[in-house]
Amino acid sequence: MDDLIRHHARPGHIPLIAIAGAQGSGKSTLAAEAATHLACAALSLDDVYLTRAERADLAVRVHPLFAVRGPPATHDLALLDQTLARLRAAGPGDRAAIPAFDKLADDRRAEADWPVFTGRPRAVLLEGWCLGATPQGPAELSESINDLERIDDPDAVWRRAINHSLATRYARLFATFDALLFLKAPTFDRILDWRVEQEAGLLGIRPAAVPGARRTELARFIQAFERITRHMLAGGVTADSVIELDGDRAVLHIRDHGGA
């Protein structure tokens, strides 16, 4: 990461490095460790979700599934742009508040509770599950891939709206990255186990102690991420480096400048 930052750094320019990967792939850990050891500011796409009320409004106006956070269109990209701009323009004595989202409460934290980055970062690290994902074509969108799509989105209104956001507002965000690293899971099926581990961490319990009913809920929850995640695993991501992981998140191989 240090070499990557130095490669993209230049006078007056703070690099913006993106880290993409499925839920539980380790992108948050990588960003946090790099921020700590390399004097970078780190933030997550997950922390700029629309508020619960804003998603409820989107659910009424566009499709009921938008009440659930996760896919493109459920993030406040204007807030993200403002935050990135503040961090990349910061001076040595400046303080920049970084948005924070409470996943257990399913709502954005009060601004008074946001963490603050002090000083001028060497780089800004943005991690998020769908960063760099490319949009799909009409034929791909027409076919349902899981029960969530078949039952709750039979006319493909929801997934087409997601795809439109990905092709427009999110593509403009992705174009601002100096570099993007993609942590590639071995299979989509492994991601549920990783998501259960995340849930256990939030609750302060062992993964094996997560109730079966909750695991079933999580299996349904990640169906909202399945289409884009599978697309990215199959090559639908614009990445400068692809870091291939095994089922335990150990690095198997790193491919530079190759796409996924």
Short mmCIF file of C-alpha atoms in Angstrom, two decimals:
data_model
loop_
_atom_site.label_atom_id
_atom_site.label_comp_id
_atom_site.label_asym_id
_atom_site.label_seq_id
_atom_site.Cartn_x
_atom_site.Cartn_y
_atom_site.Cartn_z
CA MET A 1 0.00 0.00 0.00
CA ASP A 2 2.86 2.39 0.79
CA ASP A 3 4.31 1.92 -2.70
CA LEU A 4 0.88 2.52 -4.23
CA ILE A 5 0.42 5.75 -2.30
CA ARG A 6 3.89 7.02 -3.22
CA HIS A 7 3.27 6.16 -6.87
CA HIS A 8 0.13 8.33 -7.01
CA ALA A 9 1.23 11.14 -4.69
CA ARG A 10 2.39 14.43 -6.17
CA PRO A 11 2.66 18.01 -4.89
CA GLY A 12 -0.76 19.32 -3.97
CA HIS A 13 -2.49 15.99 -4.66
CA ILE A 14 -3.67 13.55 -2.01
CA PRO A 15 -4.32 10.16 -3.65
CA LEU A 16 -7.75 8.55 -3.37
CA ILE A 17 -7.32 4.78 -3.13
CA ALA A 18 -10.39 2.51 -3.27
CA ILE A 19 -10.62 -0.98 -1.76
CA ALA A 20 -13.45 -3.18 -3.02
CA GLY A 21 -14.57 -6.62 -1.94
CA ALA A 22 -17.57 -8.63 -0.84
CA GLN A 23 -18.92 -8.49 2.70
CA GLY A 24 -16.42 -9.94 5.15
CA SER A 25 -13.52 -10.02 2.67
CA GLY A 26 -11.29 -7.92 4.93
CA LYS A 27 -11.44 -4.57 3.16
CA SER A 28 -12.32 -2.65 6.34
CA THR A 29 -9.42 -4.26 8.20
CA LEU A 30 -7.00 -3.49 5.38
CA ALA A 31 -8.12 0.14 5.20
CA ALA A 32 -7.93 0.61 8.98
CA GLU A 33 -4.46 -0.92 9.27
CA ALA A 34 -3.14 1.10 6.34
CA ALA A 35 -4.62 4.26 7.81
CA THR A 36 -2.98 3.60 11.17
CA HIS A 37 0.48 2.76 9.85
CA LEU A 38 0.65 5.04 6.82
CA ALA A 39 -0.96 8.25 8.16
CA CYS A 40 -3.99 7.98 5.86
CA ALA A 41 -7.63 8.86 6.37
CA ALA A 42 -9.99 5.91 5.94
CA LEU A 43 -13.74 5.82 5.44
CA SER A 44 -16.34 3.33 4.31
CA LEU A 45 -19.06 3.48 1.69
CA ASP A 46 -21.21 1.81 4.37
CA ASP A 47 -21.00 4.96 6.49
CA VAL A 48 -22.72 7.14 3.90
CA TYR A 49 -25.90 5.13 3.51
CA LEU A 50 -29.01 7.22 3.17
CA THR A 51 -30.83 7.60 6.47
CA ARG A 52 -33.65 5.22 7.31
CA ALA A 53 -36.18 7.99 6.50
CA GLU A 54 -34.54 8.77 3.16
CA ARG A 55 -34.57 5.10 2.18
CA ALA A 56 -38.22 4.84 3.19
CA ASP A 57 -38.97 7.74 0.85
CA LEU A 58 -37.00 6.05 -1.96
CA ALA A 59 -38.96 2.87 -1.32
CA VAL A 60 -42.22 4.75 -1.88
CA ARG A 61 -41.04 6.65 -4.95
CA VAL A 62 -39.10 3.91 -6.78
CA HIS A 63 -39.38 0.39 -5.30
CA PRO A 64 -40.08 -1.07 -1.84
CA LEU A 65 -36.74 -2.93 -1.77
CA PHE A 66 -34.91 0.39 -1.51
CA ALA A 67 -35.92 0.52 2.16
CA VAL A 68 -33.08 -1.98 2.66
CA ARG A 69 -29.58 -0.51 2.69
CA GLY A 70 -26.85 -1.97 0.53
CA PRO A 71 -27.12 -1.64 -3.25
CA PRO A 72 -26.22 1.40 -5.35
CA ALA A 73 -28.85 4.13 -4.98
CA THR A 74 -28.97 3.65 -1.18
CA HIS A 75 -25.87 5.78 -0.52
CA ASP A 76 -25.65 9.54 -0.04
CA LEU A 77 -23.02 10.23 -2.70
CA ALA A 78 -23.27 13.99 -2.21
CA LEU A 79 -22.26 13.53 1.44
CA LEU A 80 -19.44 11.24 0.34
CA ASP A 81 -18.19 13.76 -2.23
CA GLN A 82 -18.19 16.53 0.39
CA THR A 83 -16.29 14.35 2.85
CA LEU A 84 -13.68 13.28 0.30
CA ALA A 85 -13.20 16.89 -0.80
CA ARG A 86 -12.65 18.07 2.80
CA LEU A 87 -10.12 15.33 3.49
CA ARG A 88 -8.19 15.91 0.27
CA ALA A 89 -8.06 19.68 0.83
CA ALA A 90 -7.09 19.43 4.52
CA GLY A 91 -4.11 21.27 5.90
CA PRO A 92 -1.83 20.18 8.77
CA GLY A 93 -4.09 21.68 11.44
CA ASP A 94 -7.49 21.00 9.91
CA ARG A 95 -10.16 18.70 11.31
CA ALA A 96 -12.52 16.77 9.03
CA ALA A 97 -15.57 14.91 10.34
CA ILE A 98 -16.18 11.49 8.77
CA PRO A 99 -19.79 10.20 8.61
CA ALA A 100 -20.68 7.10 10.62
CA PHE A 101 -23.57 4.66 10.27
CA ASP A 102 -24.99 2.44 13.02
CA LYS A 103 -25.77 -0.90 11.35
CA LEU A 104 -27.59 -2.32 14.36
CA ALA A 105 -29.88 0.73 14.48
CA ASP A 106 -29.96 0.84 10.66
CA ASP A 107 -29.52 4.60 10.63
CA ARG A 108 -26.83 7.26 10.36
CA ARG A 109 -25.26 8.35 13.61
CA ALA A 110 -25.73 11.90 14.83
CA GLU A 111 -23.05 14.23 13.45
CA ALA A 112 -21.81 14.90 16.98
CA ASP A 113 -20.81 11.22 17.15
CA TRP A 114 -18.84 11.15 13.89
CA PRO A 115 -15.10 10.46 14.14
CA VAL A 116 -12.76 13.30 13.20
CA PHE A 117 -9.54 13.11 11.20
CA THR A 118 -6.98 15.74 12.18
CA GLY A 119 -4.27 16.96 9.84
CA ARG A 120 -3.38 16.40 6.21
CA PRO A 121 -3.57 12.70 5.22
CA ARG A 122 -0.97 11.08 2.97
CA ALA A 123 -3.88 9.45 1.14
CA VAL A 124 -7.59 8.88 1.51
CA LEU A 125 -8.70 5.24 1.56
CA LEU A 126 -12.31 4.47 0.64
CA GLU A 127 -13.56 0.92 1.10
CA GLY A 128 -16.85 -0.45 -0.16
CA TRP A 129 -18.35 -3.65 -1.50
CA CYS A 130 -19.39 -2.40 -4.96
CA LEU A 131 -16.62 0.08 -5.74
CA GLY A 132 -15.47 -0.27 -9.33
CA ALA A 133 -18.38 -2.49 -10.37
CA THR A 134 -19.43 -2.14 -13.99
CA PRO A 135 -23.10 -1.99 -15.07
CA GLN A 136 -24.80 -4.96 -16.70
CA GLY A 137 -26.59 -5.15 -20.02
CA PRO A 138 -30.38 -5.40 -20.51
CA ALA A 139 -30.29 -9.13 -21.20
CA GLU A 140 -28.47 -9.86 -17.93
CA LEU A 141 -30.93 -7.75 -15.94
CA SER A 142 -34.00 -9.43 -17.39
CA GLU A 143 -33.33 -12.80 -15.72
CA SER A 144 -33.88 -13.18 -11.96
CA ILE A 145 -30.98 -14.83 -10.12
CA ASN A 146 -32.48 -15.54 -6.69
CA ASP A 147 -35.75 -15.64 -4.73
CA LEU A 148 -35.51 -11.98 -3.76
CA GLU A 149 -35.53 -10.92 -7.41
CA ARG A 150 -38.10 -13.49 -8.51
CA ILE A 151 -40.60 -12.67 -5.75
CA ASP A 152 -40.00 -9.01 -4.90
CA ASP A 153 -38.71 -7.65 -8.22
CA PRO A 154 -40.42 -9.71 -10.94
CA ASP A 155 -40.54 -6.76 -13.35
CA ALA A 156 -36.85 -5.86 -12.72
CA VAL A 157 -37.71 -2.29 -11.66
CA TRP A 158 -35.42 -2.42 -8.62
CA ARG A 159 -32.43 -3.99 -10.31
CA ARG A 160 -32.69 -1.70 -13.33
CA ALA A 161 -32.73 1.33 -11.02
CA ILE A 162 -29.64 -0.02 -9.26
CA ASN A 163 -27.92 -0.61 -12.59
CA HIS A 164 -28.77 2.93 -13.76
CA SER A 165 -27.23 4.38 -10.60
CA LEU A 166 -24.15 2.23 -11.11
CA ALA A 167 -23.78 3.42 -14.71
CA THR A 168 -24.19 7.11 -13.85
CA ARG A 169 -23.60 8.58 -10.38
CA TYR A 170 -21.46 5.72 -9.12
CA ALA A 171 -19.41 5.59 -12.33
CA ARG A 172 -18.59 9.29 -11.84
CA LEU A 173 -17.38 8.51 -8.32
CA PHE A 174 -15.27 5.58 -9.53
CA ALA A 175 -13.64 7.79 -12.15
CA THR A 176 -12.11 9.93 -9.38
CA PHE A 177 -10.09 7.03 -7.90
CA ASP A 178 -6.33 7.07 -8.34
CA ALA A 179 -6.32 3.29 -7.92
CA LEU A 180 -8.66 0.47 -6.94
CA LEU A 181 -7.81 -2.80 -5.20
CA PHE A 182 -10.29 -5.67 -5.45
CA LEU A 183 -10.27 -8.37 -2.76
CA LYS A 184 -11.73 -11.30 -4.67
CA ALA A 185 -13.62 -13.97 -2.72
CA PRO A 186 -13.22 -17.58 -3.89
CA THR A 187 -16.98 -18.07 -4.40
CA PHE A 188 -20.19 -16.25 -3.63
CA ASP A 189 -21.28 -19.06 -1.30
CA ARG A 190 -18.37 -18.36 1.07
CA ILE A 191 -19.62 -14.82 1.60
CA LEU A 192 -22.54 -15.89 3.83
CA ASP A 193 -20.09 -17.41 6.32
CA TRP A 194 -18.07 -14.19 6.28
CA ARG A 195 -21.23 -12.14 6.81
CA VAL A 196 -22.17 -14.29 9.80
CA GLU A 197 -18.69 -13.65 11.23
CA GLN A 198 -19.29 -9.91 10.81
CA GLU A 199 -22.62 -10.19 12.62
CA ALA A 200 -20.99 -12.08 15.47
CA GLY A 201 -18.39 -9.33 15.77
CA LEU A 202 -21.08 -6.65 16.02
CA LEU A 203 -22.85 -8.66 18.72
CA GLY A 204 -19.67 -9.63 20.57
CA ILE A 205 -20.29 -13.37 20.27
CA ARG A 206 -18.70 -16.36 18.51
CA PRO A 207 -19.91 -17.04 14.94
CA ALA A 208 -21.22 -20.44 16.04
CA ALA A 209 -23.47 -18.66 18.56
CA VAL A 210 -25.31 -16.68 15.88
CA PRO A 211 -28.86 -18.16 15.93
CA GLY A 212 -29.96 -20.21 12.95
CA ALA A 213 -32.90 -17.89 12.36
CA ARG A 214 -30.53 -14.95 12.13
CA ARG A 215 -28.32 -16.82 9.66
CA THR A 216 -31.41 -17.37 7.52
CA GLU A 217 -32.17 -13.64 7.68
CA LEU A 218 -28.60 -12.85 6.64
CA ALA A 219 -28.84 -15.30 3.74
CA ARG A 220 -31.83 -13.34 2.48
CA PHE A 221 -30.11 -10.02 3.18
CA ILE A 222 -27.10 -10.84 1.01
CA GLN A 223 -29.40 -11.71 -1.89
CA ALA A 224 -29.63 -7.93 -2.37
CA PHE A 225 -25.86 -7.95 -2.98
CA GLU A 226 -25.72 -11.16 -4.98
CA ARG A 227 -26.17 -9.87 -8.53
CA ILE A 228 -23.40 -7.28 -8.42
CA THR A 229 -21.12 -9.47 -6.32
CA ARG A 230 -21.34 -12.37 -8.75
CA HIS A 231 -20.84 -9.93 -11.64
CA MET A 232 -17.68 -8.57 -10.00
CA LEU A 233 -16.34 -12.07 -9.28
CA ALA A 234 -16.88 -12.91 -12.96
CA GLY A 235 -14.88 -9.90 -14.13
CA GLY A 236 -17.35 -7.01 -13.91
CA VAL A 237 -15.03 -4.68 -12.00
CA THR A 238 -12.46 -2.12 -13.08
CA ALA A 239 -9.51 -2.77 -10.76
CA ASP A 240 -5.82 -1.91 -10.83
CA SER A 241 -4.99 -4.90 -8.64
CA VAL A 242 -6.99 -8.07 -8.00
CA ILE A 243 -6.10 -9.86 -4.76
CA GLU A 244 -7.43 -13.42 -4.92
CA LEU A 245 -8.41 -14.86 -1.52
CA ASP A 246 -9.06 -18.37 -0.26
CA GLY A 247 -11.95 -19.30 2.02
CA ASP A 248 -10.05 -18.12 5.09
CA ARG A 249 -9.16 -14.78 3.43
CA ALA A 250 -5.50 -15.72 2.92
CA VAL A 251 -3.97 -14.19 -0.20
CA LEU A 252 -3.51 -16.72 -2.99
CA HIS A 253 -2.40 -14.45 -5.80
CA ILE A 254 -2.15 -10.78 -6.76
CA ARG A 255 -2.76 -9.70 -10.33
CA ASP A 256 -1.90 -6.11 -11.25
CA HIS A 257 -3.48 -4.12 -14.08
CA GLY A 258 -5.52 -7.11 -15.17
CA GLY A 259 -9.11 -6.62 -14.03
CA ALA A 260 -10.96 -9.43 -12.30
#
